[in-house]
């Protein structure tokens, strides 16, 4: 499949393209030490469409050395040099992403399985917006001065942390790439990034654009590879100063343990969710609430950490709402990501497909009722990992489907009688990533916006995000926030300088008389 360091990729739209297949280390495409390859599948066809190289601990170490050297090089001209230079390079990269938007969207639709339209109008514009937003911050990072110790010039300086390990998932491969590199590069850090096993392709293309934009060698390094090897090597590494991770709560916990056991590298985690979407009887339109609820669980085939997977509906409208919601669910067009008529593509990988089907089985075993869906429809779809959107009713406290992130087109409906009960059910899981509240009462919304324990609360809408607005989780949904101004702090050390104006003598000066 192509030369040593390239791979030809059969896109889902019928076109064949060539991408780099190596690891990107110190500004060059290189083979991993062991030369092992990883098959890349198209989830819509269950066919191998490319081969990329799989890096492991040795390669991560080479990438860390390059990142360290780039951080220390030329009197630290990257992280401590001109912020306008970093902004210029990031803006150039954002422009290159826009110029390649159609290609990147086709790569993402092929490798991830999301619809081409959603990649073209959502993910890829999100990538360039995020990079551009953080480019704007590069020269706006300022400290404070303090007058509290008379006779001193006391001030804070914000400095880059150093070498950052970044481990990204497969649900929004390109967008998560941007969320990670934006704040890290704007603040002058250097990066060793690892992609998810099943979705390396858009990262390989963006790395090529990073090269074209002209970033200094070693500032950004990419290691495609597996979690337990390359990913674990990042978490364990003694010379990585900070690790940022998006993925499961299980793996996040493990990364934090490894950080603790190695060099106490700083950790930010964006983890799972089991987000409640609460529909009150006073909504203006049951139909519109149902449309939002469909988007809440259906976007990206439910492979979204904020997916509104627990629908909580006030008893007074439960019957009518459920009827409307199930009818809309049955209208979802499951099919080829490149077919303009498709609203839902396949799940991302065979392993994940099996896992989601397993949760459906579990819910049935626990006594829930399948109101619609729940079917493996791969055989009428070229063997791709297609599942019919699934709605469960008769779901009761203690059912495993209420506690566990399914990460697929699977939603459960519960009912409640009072606002207090809704809040109690909403807050009853280990997670706290997001929530939706639908009501026509502004006072009720304001009251509940403070009572829901989640990092994002949507009112009368769902699943909208922006690079300018903080994003992250309460409880076991994560540590820290991405996006917005606050995310800059994930990549900055605060240094306090307390400088003697020349007139303060040591309190021990008496010793010398
Ligand atoms: P995962 O958390 O294992 O994988 C995410 C990333 O972590 C991948 O790049 C993977 O290679 C890496 N990784 C895995 N083990 C690692 C280790 N020991 N050290 C360092 N890095 C490691 O998640 P997975 O297995 O892909 O999916 C399992 C579940 O996780 C999903 O069903 C879903 O519930 C959840 N998930 C949540 C995401 C989110 O956006 N919060 C994204 C992806 C998955
Ligand atoms: Mg794939």
Coordinates of C-alpha atoms and ligand atoms in Angstrom, one line a residue:
X1 CA 0.0 0.0 0.0
X2 CA 2.1 2.9 -1.2
X3 CA 5.8 3.5 -0.6
X4 CA 7.5 3.1 2.7
X5 CA 6.2 6.3 4.3
X6 CA 3.0 6.9 2.4
X7 CA -0.2 4.9 2.2
X8 CA -2.9 5.1 -0.4
X9 CA -6.4 5.4 1.1
X10 CA -9.6 4.4 -0.5
X11 CA -12.1 7.0 0.5
X12 CA -15.8 6.3 1.0
X13 CA -16.6 8.6 -1.9
X14 CA -14.7 6.3 -4.3
X15 CA -11.6 8.5 -4.6
X16 CA -8.1 7.3 -3.8
X17 CA -5.7 9.6 -2.0
X18 CA -2.2 9.4 -0.7
X19 CA -1.4 10.2 2.9
X20 CA 1.8 10.0 5.0
X21 CA 1.8 6.7 6.9
X22 CA 4.9 7.3 9.2
X23 CA 5.3 8.9 12.5
X24 CA 6.0 12.6 12.4
X25 CA 9.0 13.3 14.7
X26 CA 11.3 16.3 14.7
X27 CA 9.8 17.7 11.5
X28 CA 10.2 14.4 9.5
X29 CA 8.2 11.4 8.6
X30 CA 9.9 8.4 10.0
X31 CA 9.3 4.7 10.4
X32 CA 8.7 3.4 14.0
X33 CA 11.6 1.5 15.6
X34 CA 9.8 -1.8 15.2
X35 CA 8.1 -1.2 11.8
X36 CA 4.8 -2.6 12.8
X37 CA 1.7 -1.5 10.9
X38 CA -1.9 -1.0 11.8
X39 CA -4.8 -1.7 9.5
X40 CA -7.3 1.1 9.1
X41 CA -10.9 0.2 8.4
X42 CA -13.8 2.0 6.8
X43 CA -16.6 1.4 9.4
X44 CA -19.3 1.7 6.7
X45 CA -17.9 -1.4 4.8
X46 CA -15.8 -3.3 7.3
X47 CA -13.0 -3.2 4.8
X48 CA -9.3 -2.3 5.3
X49 CA -8.7 1.0 3.5
X50 CA -5.1 1.9 4.5
X51 CA -2.2 0.9 6.6
X52 CA -0.4 3.2 8.9
X53 CA 2.6 2.7 11.2
X54 CA 2.2 1.8 14.8
X55 CA 4.6 3.5 17.2
X56 CA 5.3 2.3 20.7
X57 CA 7.4 3.3 23.8
X58 CA 10.7 3.7 21.9
X59 CA 9.0 6.0 19.3
X60 CA 7.3 8.0 22.0
X61 CA 10.7 8.4 23.6
X62 CA 12.2 9.7 20.3
X63 CA 9.3 12.1 20.0
X64 CA 9.7 13.4 23.6
X65 CA 13.5 14.0 22.9
X66 CA 12.6 16.0 19.8
X67 CA 9.9 17.9 21.7
X68 CA 12.3 18.6 24.6
X69 CA 15.0 19.8 22.2
X70 CA 12.6 22.1 20.4
X71 CA 11.4 23.5 23.7
X72 CA 15.0 24.3 24.8
X73 CA 16.5 25.2 21.4
X74 CA 17.8 28.7 20.4
X75 CA 17.5 30.2 23.8
X76 CA 14.0 28.9 24.0
X77 CA 12.8 30.9 21.0
X78 CA 9.6 28.8 20.6
X79 CA 8.0 29.1 24.0
X80 CA 9.7 32.2 25.3
X81 CA 10.1 33.9 21.9
X82 CA 7.7 36.0 19.8
X83 CA 4.1 35.2 20.5
X84 CA 3.2 36.9 17.2
X85 CA 5.3 34.2 15.5
X86 CA 3.3 31.5 17.1
X87 CA 0.0 33.2 16.2
X88 CA 1.1 33.6 12.6
X89 CA 1.9 29.9 12.3
X90 CA -1.4 28.9 13.9
X91 CA -3.3 31.2 11.6
X92 CA -1.5 29.8 8.6
X93 CA -2.4 26.3 9.8
X94 CA -6.1 27.3 10.2
X95 CA -6.1 28.7 6.6
X96 CA -4.6 25.4 5.3
X97 CA -7.3 23.5 7.1
X98 CA -10.0 25.6 5.5
X99 CA -8.3 25.1 2.1
X100 CA -8.4 21.4 2.6
X101 CA -11.9 21.3 4.2
X102 CA -13.5 19.0 1.7
X103 CA -10.6 16.5 1.7
X104 CA -10.4 16.5 5.5
X105 CA -14.2 16.0 5.7
X106 CA -14.0 13.1 3.3
X107 CA -11.1 11.5 5.3
X108 CA -13.1 12.0 8.6
X109 CA -16.3 10.5 7.1
X110 CA -14.4 7.5 5.8
X111 CA -12.3 6.8 8.8
X112 CA -14.7 7.8 11.6
X113 CA -18.0 7.0 9.9
X114 CA -19.7 10.3 10.6
X115 CA -21.7 11.8 7.7
X116 CA -19.7 13.8 5.2
X117 CA -22.1 16.7 5.8
X118 CA -21.6 16.8 9.5
X119 CA -17.8 16.8 9.0
X120 CA -18.0 19.5 6.4
X121 CA -20.3 21.8 8.4
X122 CA -19.3 20.9 11.9
X123 CA -16.1 19.2 12.7
X124 CA -13.7 20.7 10.1
X125 CA -14.8 24.3 10.5
X126 CA -14.6 23.7 14.2
X127 CA -10.9 22.7 13.7
X128 CA -9.9 26.0 12.0
X129 CA -12.1 28.1 14.3
X130 CA -10.4 26.6 17.4
X131 CA -6.9 27.0 16.0
X132 CA -7.6 30.6 15.0
X133 CA -9.2 31.4 18.3
X134 CA -6.1 30.3 20.2
X135 CA -3.8 32.0 17.7
X136 CA -5.5 35.2 18.9
X137 CA -4.6 34.5 22.6
X138 CA -0.9 34.0 21.9
X139 CA 0.1 37.6 22.5
X140 CA -2.6 38.4 25.1
X141 CA -1.2 36.3 27.9
X142 CA -0.3 38.7 30.8
X143 CA 0.6 38.5 34.4
X144 CA -0.2 40.9 37.3
X145 CA 1.8 43.2 39.5
X146 CA 1.4 43.2 43.3
X147 CA 2.0 46.1 45.7
X148 CA 1.6 44.0 48.9
X149 CA 5.3 43.8 49.8
X150 CA 6.5 47.4 49.9
X151 CA 9.9 47.9 48.4
X152 CA 9.6 45.0 45.9
X153 CA 8.6 44.7 42.3
X154 CA 6.3 41.6 42.6
X155 CA 4.7 40.2 39.6
X156 CA 3.5 37.0 37.9
X157 CA 4.7 35.6 34.6
X158 CA 2.8 32.9 32.7
X159 CA 5.3 30.5 31.1
X160 CA 4.7 27.4 29.0
X161 CA 4.8 24.1 30.9
X162 CA 7.1 22.3 28.4
X163 CA 6.6 19.0 26.7
X164 CA 2.9 18.0 26.6
X165 CA 1.6 14.5 25.9
X166 CA -1.8 14.6 24.2
X167 CA -4.0 11.5 23.8
X168 CA -7.1 11.8 21.6
X169 CA -10.1 9.6 21.0
X170 CA -11.9 8.4 17.8
X171 CA -15.3 10.2 18.1
X172 CA -14.1 13.6 16.8
X173 CA -10.6 12.8 15.7
X174 CA -9.8 16.1 13.9
X175 CA -11.7 18.4 16.3
X176 CA -10.1 16.8 19.4
X177 CA -6.7 17.3 17.7
X178 CA -7.5 21.0 17.4
X179 CA -8.8 21.3 21.0
X180 CA -5.6 19.9 22.2
X181 CA -3.0 21.7 20.0
X182 CA -4.7 25.1 20.0
X183 CA -4.0 26.2 23.6
X184 CA -0.8 24.2 23.9
X185 CA 0.9 25.8 20.9
X186 CA -0.5 29.3 21.4
X187 CA 1.2 29.3 24.9
X188 CA 4.5 28.0 23.6
X189 CA 4.6 24.3 24.6
X190 CA 5.8 21.4 22.5
X191 CA 3.7 18.3 21.8
X192 CA 3.8 14.6 21.5
X193 CA 0.3 13.6 20.2
X194 CA -1.1 10.1 20.0
X195 CA -4.2 9.3 17.9
X196 CA -6.8 6.6 18.6
X197 CA -6.2 3.2 17.2
X198 CA -9.1 3.3 14.7
X199 CA -8.9 6.9 13.5
X200 CA -5.3 8.0 12.6
X201 CA -6.0 9.5 9.1
X202 CA -7.2 13.1 9.7
X203 CA -4.3 13.6 12.1
X204 CA -1.8 12.4 9.5
X205 CA -3.3 15.0 7.1
X206 CA -3.2 17.8 9.6
X207 CA 0.4 16.9 10.6
X208 CA 1.2 17.3 6.9
X209 CA -0.4 20.8 7.0
X210 CA 1.5 21.6 10.2
X211 CA 4.7 20.8 8.3
X212 CA 3.5 23.0 5.4
X213 CA 2.7 25.9 7.7
X214 CA 6.3 25.9 8.8
X215 CA 6.3 25.1 12.5
X216 CA 9.9 24.5 13.8
X217 CA 10.9 20.8 13.9
X218 CA 10.0 19.1 17.1
X219 CA 7.3 21.5 18.2
X220 CA 4.6 19.1 17.1
X221 CA 5.2 15.3 17.0
X222 CA 2.7 12.7 16.1
X223 CA 2.8 9.0 17.1
X224 CA 0.0 6.9 15.7
X225 CA -0.3 3.7 17.8
X226 CA -2.2 1.8 20.5
X227 CA -3.3 2.9 23.9
X228 CA -1.7 0.2 26.1
X229 CA 1.7 0.7 24.4
X230 CA 2.2 4.2 22.9
X231 CA -0.5 5.8 25.1
X232 CA 0.8 4.2 28.2
X233 CA 4.3 5.3 27.4
X234 CA 3.2 8.9 27.3
X235 CA 1.5 8.6 30.7
X236 CA 4.6 6.9 32.2
X237 CA 7.2 9.1 30.6
X238 CA 9.6 10.9 33.0
X239 CA 10.2 13.8 30.7
X240 CA 6.7 14.8 29.7
X241 CA 5.5 17.7 31.8
X242 CA 1.8 17.5 31.2
X243 CA -0.6 15.0 29.8
X244 CA -4.0 15.9 28.3
X245 CA -6.5 13.1 27.6
X246 CA -9.9 12.6 26.1
X247 CA -11.6 9.2 26.4
X248 CA -13.1 6.8 28.9
X249 CA -13.2 7.4 32.6
X250 CA -11.5 4.0 33.0
X251 CA -8.5 5.0 30.9
X252 CA -8.4 8.5 32.4
X253 CA -8.1 7.0 35.9
X254 CA -5.2 4.9 34.7
X255 CA -3.4 7.8 33.1
X256 CA -3.7 9.7 36.4
X257 CA -2.3 6.8 38.3
X258 CA 0.6 6.6 35.9
X259 CA 1.2 10.3 36.1
X260 CA 1.3 10.0 39.9
X261 CA 3.7 7.0 39.8
X262 CA 6.1 8.6 37.3
X263 CA 7.0 12.2 37.5
X264 CA 3.7 13.8 38.8
X265 CA 3.1 15.3 35.3
X266 CA 0.1 17.6 35.3
X267 CA -3.1 16.0 34.2
X268 CA -6.2 17.2 32.4
X269 CA -9.0 14.8 31.6
X270 CA -12.1 15.0 29.5
X271 CA -14.0 11.8 30.2
X272 CA -17.3 10.0 29.9
X273 CA -20.9 11.1 30.6
X274 CA -24.4 9.8 31.2
X275 CA -26.0 13.1 30.6
X276 CA -29.6 13.8 31.6
X277 CA -31.9 15.6 29.3
X278 CA -34.9 16.9 31.3
X279 CA -38.2 17.7 29.6
X280 CA -40.8 19.6 31.7
X281 CA -44.5 19.6 31.0
X282 CA -44.5 23.3 30.4
X283 CA -42.4 23.2 27.2
X284 CA -43.7 25.5 24.5
X285 CA -43.7 22.7 22.0
X286 CA -43.4 19.0 22.7
X287 CA -42.5 18.4 19.1
X288 CA -39.6 20.9 19.2
X289 CA -38.3 19.4 22.5
X290 CA -38.4 16.0 20.9
X291 CA -36.5 17.3 17.9
X292 CA -33.7 18.5 20.2
X293 CA -33.8 15.3 22.2
X294 CA -33.2 13.4 19.0
X295 CA -30.2 15.6 18.2
X296 CA -29.0 15.2 21.8
X297 CA -28.6 11.4 21.5
X298 CA -28.4 11.1 17.7
X299 CA -25.5 13.4 16.8
X300 CA -22.5 11.4 15.8
X301 CA -24.5 8.2 16.3
X302 CA -24.4 8.9 20.1
X303 CA -20.6 8.7 20.1
X304 CA -20.4 12.0 21.9
X305 CA -19.3 12.4 25.5
X306 CA -22.2 14.8 26.2
X307 CA -24.8 12.6 24.5
X308 CA -28.3 13.1 26.1
X309 CA -28.6 9.4 26.9
X310 CA -31.0 9.7 29.8
X311 CA -34.3 11.4 28.9
X312 CA -36.2 12.5 32.0
X313 CA -39.7 13.4 31.1
X314 CA -42.4 14.9 33.3
X315 CA -45.2 12.5 33.8
X316 CA -47.9 14.9 32.5
X317 CA -46.5 14.8 29.0
X318 CA -44.6 11.5 29.1
X319 CA -47.0 9.6 26.8
X320 CA -47.3 12.3 24.2
X321 CA -43.6 13.1 24.2
X322 CA -42.6 9.4 24.0
X323 CA -44.9 8.9 21.1
X324 CA -43.4 11.9 19.3
X325 CA -39.8 10.9 20.1
X326 CA -40.2 7.3 19.0
X327 CA -41.8 8.4 15.7
X328 CA -38.9 10.8 15.1
X329 CA -36.4 8.1 16.0
X330 CA -37.9 5.9 13.3
X331 CA -37.4 8.6 10.7
X332 CA -33.6 8.7 11.2
X333 CA -32.0 7.6 8.0
X334 CA -29.2 5.2 8.7
X335 CA -26.9 4.7 5.8
X336 CA -23.7 5.5 3.9
X337 CA -21.9 8.6 5.4
X338 CA -21.5 10.0 1.9
X339 CA -25.1 9.7 1.0
X340 CA -26.6 13.2 1.4
X341 CA -29.8 11.6 2.7
X342 CA -28.1 9.8 5.7
X343 CA -28.6 11.3 9.1
X344 CA -26.7 8.5 10.8
X345 CA -23.6 6.5 9.7
X346 CA -22.1 3.4 11.3
X347 CA -20.5 3.1 14.7
X348 CA -16.8 3.6 14.6
X349 CA -15.3 0.2 15.0
X350 CA -16.3 -3.5 15.2
X351 CA -15.2 -3.7 18.8
X352 CA -17.3 -0.7 19.7
X353 CA -20.3 -2.0 17.7
X354 CA -20.1 -5.3 19.7
X355 CA -19.9 -3.3 22.9
X356 CA -23.0 -1.2 22.2
X357 CA -25.0 -4.3 21.2
X358 CA -23.9 -5.8 24.5
X359 CA -25.4 -2.8 26.4
X360 CA -28.7 -3.2 24.5
X361 CA -28.7 -6.9 25.6
X362 CA -28.0 -5.9 29.2
X363 CA -30.8 -3.4 29.3
X364 CA -33.2 -6.0 28.0
X365 CA -32.0 -8.5 30.6
X366 CA -32.6 -5.9 33.3
X367 CA -36.2 -5.6 32.2
X368 CA -36.3 -2.5 30.1
X369 CA -38.6 -2.4 27.0
X370 CA -37.3 -1.7 23.5
X371 CA -39.7 0.9 22.3
X372 CA -38.0 1.0 18.9
X373 CA -34.7 -0.1 17.3
X374 CA -32.0 -2.2 18.9
X375 CA -31.2 -4.0 15.7
X376 CA -27.9 -4.9 14.1
X377 CA -28.6 -3.8 10.5
X378 CA -25.1 -4.5 9.2
X379 CA -26.2 -7.2 6.8
X380 CA -28.4 -4.8 4.7
X381 CA -25.5 -2.2 4.8
X382 CA -22.4 -3.8 3.2
X383 CA -21.3 -5.4 6.5
X384 CA -20.7 -1.9 8.1
X385 CA -21.3 -1.4 11.8
X386 CA -24.8 -0.1 11.5
X387 CA -27.3 -0.1 14.3
X388 CA -30.9 1.1 14.3
X389 CA -31.5 3.9 16.8
X390 CA -32.7 2.5 20.0
X391 CA -35.2 3.8 22.6
X392 CA -35.7 2.1 26.0
X393 CA -38.8 2.7 28.2
X394 CA -39.6 1.0 31.5
X395 CA -36.2 1.8 32.7
X396 CA -35.8 1.6 36.5
X397 CA -33.3 2.8 39.1
X398 CA -30.6 0.1 39.3
X399 CA -30.7 -0.8 35.6
X400 CA -27.2 -0.9 34.4
X401 CA -28.1 1.2 31.3
X402 CA -28.6 4.2 33.6
X403 CA -25.1 4.1 35.1
X404 CA -22.9 3.1 32.1
X405 CA -21.9 5.2 29.2
X406 CA -23.1 3.3 26.0
X407 CA -21.7 5.8 23.5
X408 CA -24.1 4.8 20.8
X409 CA -27.6 5.6 19.5
X410 CA -29.2 4.3 22.6
X411 CA -31.4 6.4 24.9
X412 CA -33.5 5.5 28.0
X413 CA -36.7 7.3 29.0
X414 CA -37.6 7.8 32.7
X415 CA -40.4 9.8 34.1
X416 CA -40.6 12.2 37.1
X417 CA -43.4 13.9 39.0
X418 CA -41.7 17.0 40.6
X419 CA -38.8 19.3 39.8
X420 CA -37.0 18.0 42.9
X421 CA -37.2 14.5 41.7
X422 CA -35.9 15.5 38.3
X423 CA -32.9 17.1 39.8
X424 CA -32.3 14.1 42.0
X425 CA -32.4 11.6 39.1
X426 CA -30.3 14.0 36.9
X427 CA -27.5 14.2 39.5
X428 CA -27.6 10.5 40.4
X429 CA -24.7 9.2 38.4
X430 CA -20.9 9.2 38.8
X431 CA -20.8 11.5 35.8
X432 CA -21.3 15.3 35.5
X433 CA -20.4 16.3 32.0
X434 CA -23.6 17.9 30.6
X435 CA -27.3 18.3 30.9
X436 CA -30.3 19.6 29.0
X437 CA -33.3 21.3 30.5
X438 CA -36.4 22.0 28.4
X439 CA -39.0 24.4 30.0
X440 CA -40.8 27.6 29.1
X441 CA -40.3 28.9 32.6
X442 CA -37.2 31.2 32.9
X443 CA -37.3 31.1 36.7
X444 CA -37.3 27.3 36.7
X445 CA -34.4 27.2 34.2
X446 CA -32.4 29.6 36.3
X447 CA -33.1 27.6 39.5
X448 CA -32.1 24.4 37.9
X449 CA -29.0 25.8 36.1
X450 CA -27.5 26.1 39.6
X451 CA -28.7 22.8 40.9
X452 CA -27.5 20.5 38.1
X453 CA -24.0 19.2 38.8
X454 CA -22.5 19.3 35.2
X455 CA -19.9 21.2 33.3
X456 CA -22.3 22.3 30.6
X457 CA -26.1 22.9 30.9
X458 CA -28.1 23.6 27.9
X459 CA -31.5 25.4 28.1
X460 CA -34.0 24.5 25.4
X461 CA -31.3 23.3 23.1
X462 CA -28.5 20.7 23.2
X463 CA -25.0 19.8 21.9
X464 CA -23.9 23.2 20.8
X465 CA -20.3 24.1 21.7
X466 CA -17.8 26.8 20.8
X467 CA -14.0 27.1 21.1
X468 CA -14.6 30.2 23.1
X469 CA -16.8 28.6 25.8
X470 CA -15.3 26.3 28.5
X471 CA -16.0 22.6 28.2
X472 CA -15.4 19.8 30.7
X473 CA -16.8 17.7 33.5
X474 CA -17.8 17.7 37.2
X475 CA -17.3 14.5 39.2
X476 CA -15.9 11.6 37.3
X477 CA -16.4 13.3 33.9
X478 CA -13.0 14.9 34.1
X479 CA -10.5 17.3 35.5
X480 CA -10.0 20.8 34.1
X481 CA -11.7 22.6 31.2
X482 CA -10.9 22.7 27.5
X483 CA -11.8 25.7 25.2
X484 CA -12.2 29.3 26.2
X485 CA -9.7 31.4 28.1
X486 CA -9.6 29.0 31.0
X487 CA -8.0 26.3 28.9
X488 CA -4.8 28.4 28.5
X489 CA -4.1 27.7 32.2
X490 CA -3.9 24.0 31.4
X491 CA -0.7 24.8 29.5
X492 CA 0.9 27.6 31.6
X493 CA 2.9 27.6 34.7
X494 CA 2.5 30.7 36.9
X495 CA 5.7 32.1 38.2
X496 CA 5.8 34.7 40.9
X497 CA 8.7 37.0 40.8
X498 CA 9.4 39.0 44.0
X499 CA 12.2 41.3 43.3
X500 CA 14.0 43.5 45.9
X501 CA 13.9 47.2 44.8
X502 CA 17.3 47.5 46.5
X503 CA 16.4 48.8 49.9
X504 CA 15.2 45.7 51.8
X505 CA 17.8 44.0 53.9
X506 CA 17.7 40.4 55.1
X507 CA 15.8 39.9 58.4
X508 CA 18.9 38.0 59.4
X509 CA 21.1 41.0 58.6
X510 CA 21.7 41.5 62.3
X511 CA 24.0 38.5 62.3
X512 CA 26.6 40.5 60.4
X513 CA 26.3 43.5 62.7
Ligands
LIG1 P1 -10.1 4.8 25.7 O1 -10.3 5.8 26.7 O2 -9.5 3.5 26.0 O3 -9.3 5.4 24.4 C1 -9.2 6.8 24.2 C2 -7.7 7.1 23.9 O4 -6.9 6.6 24.9 C3 -7.2 6.3 22.6 O5 -6.3 7.1 22.0 C4 -6.5 5.1 23.2 O6 -5.5 4.6 22.4 C5 -5.9 5.7 24.5 N1 -5.5 4.7 25.5 C6 -6.1 3.5 25.8 N2 -5.5 2.9 26.8 C7 -4.5 3.8 27.2 C8 -3.5 3.7 28.2 N3 -3.4 2.7 29.0 N4 -2.7 4.8 28.4 C9 -2.8 5.8 27.6 N5 -3.7 5.9 26.6 C10 -4.5 4.9 26.4 O7 -11.5 4.5 25.1 P2 -12.0 3.4 24.0 O8 -11.6 2.1 24.4 O9 -11.7 3.9 22.7 O10 -13.6 3.5 24.2 C11 -14.2 3.0 25.4 C12 -15.3 3.9 25.9 O11 -14.7 5.2 26.2 C13 -16.3 4.3 24.9 O12 -17.3 3.3 24.7 C14 -16.9 5.5 25.5 O13 -17.8 5.2 26.5 C15 -15.7 6.2 26.1 N6 -15.1 7.3 25.3 C16 -15.3 8.6 25.6 C17 -14.9 9.6 24.8 C18 -15.1 11.0 25.2 O14 -15.2 11.9 24.3 N7 -15.2 11.4 26.5 C19 -14.1 9.4 23.6 C20 -13.9 8.0 23.3 C21 -14.4 7.0 24.1
LIG2 MG1 -11.2 3.7 11.0

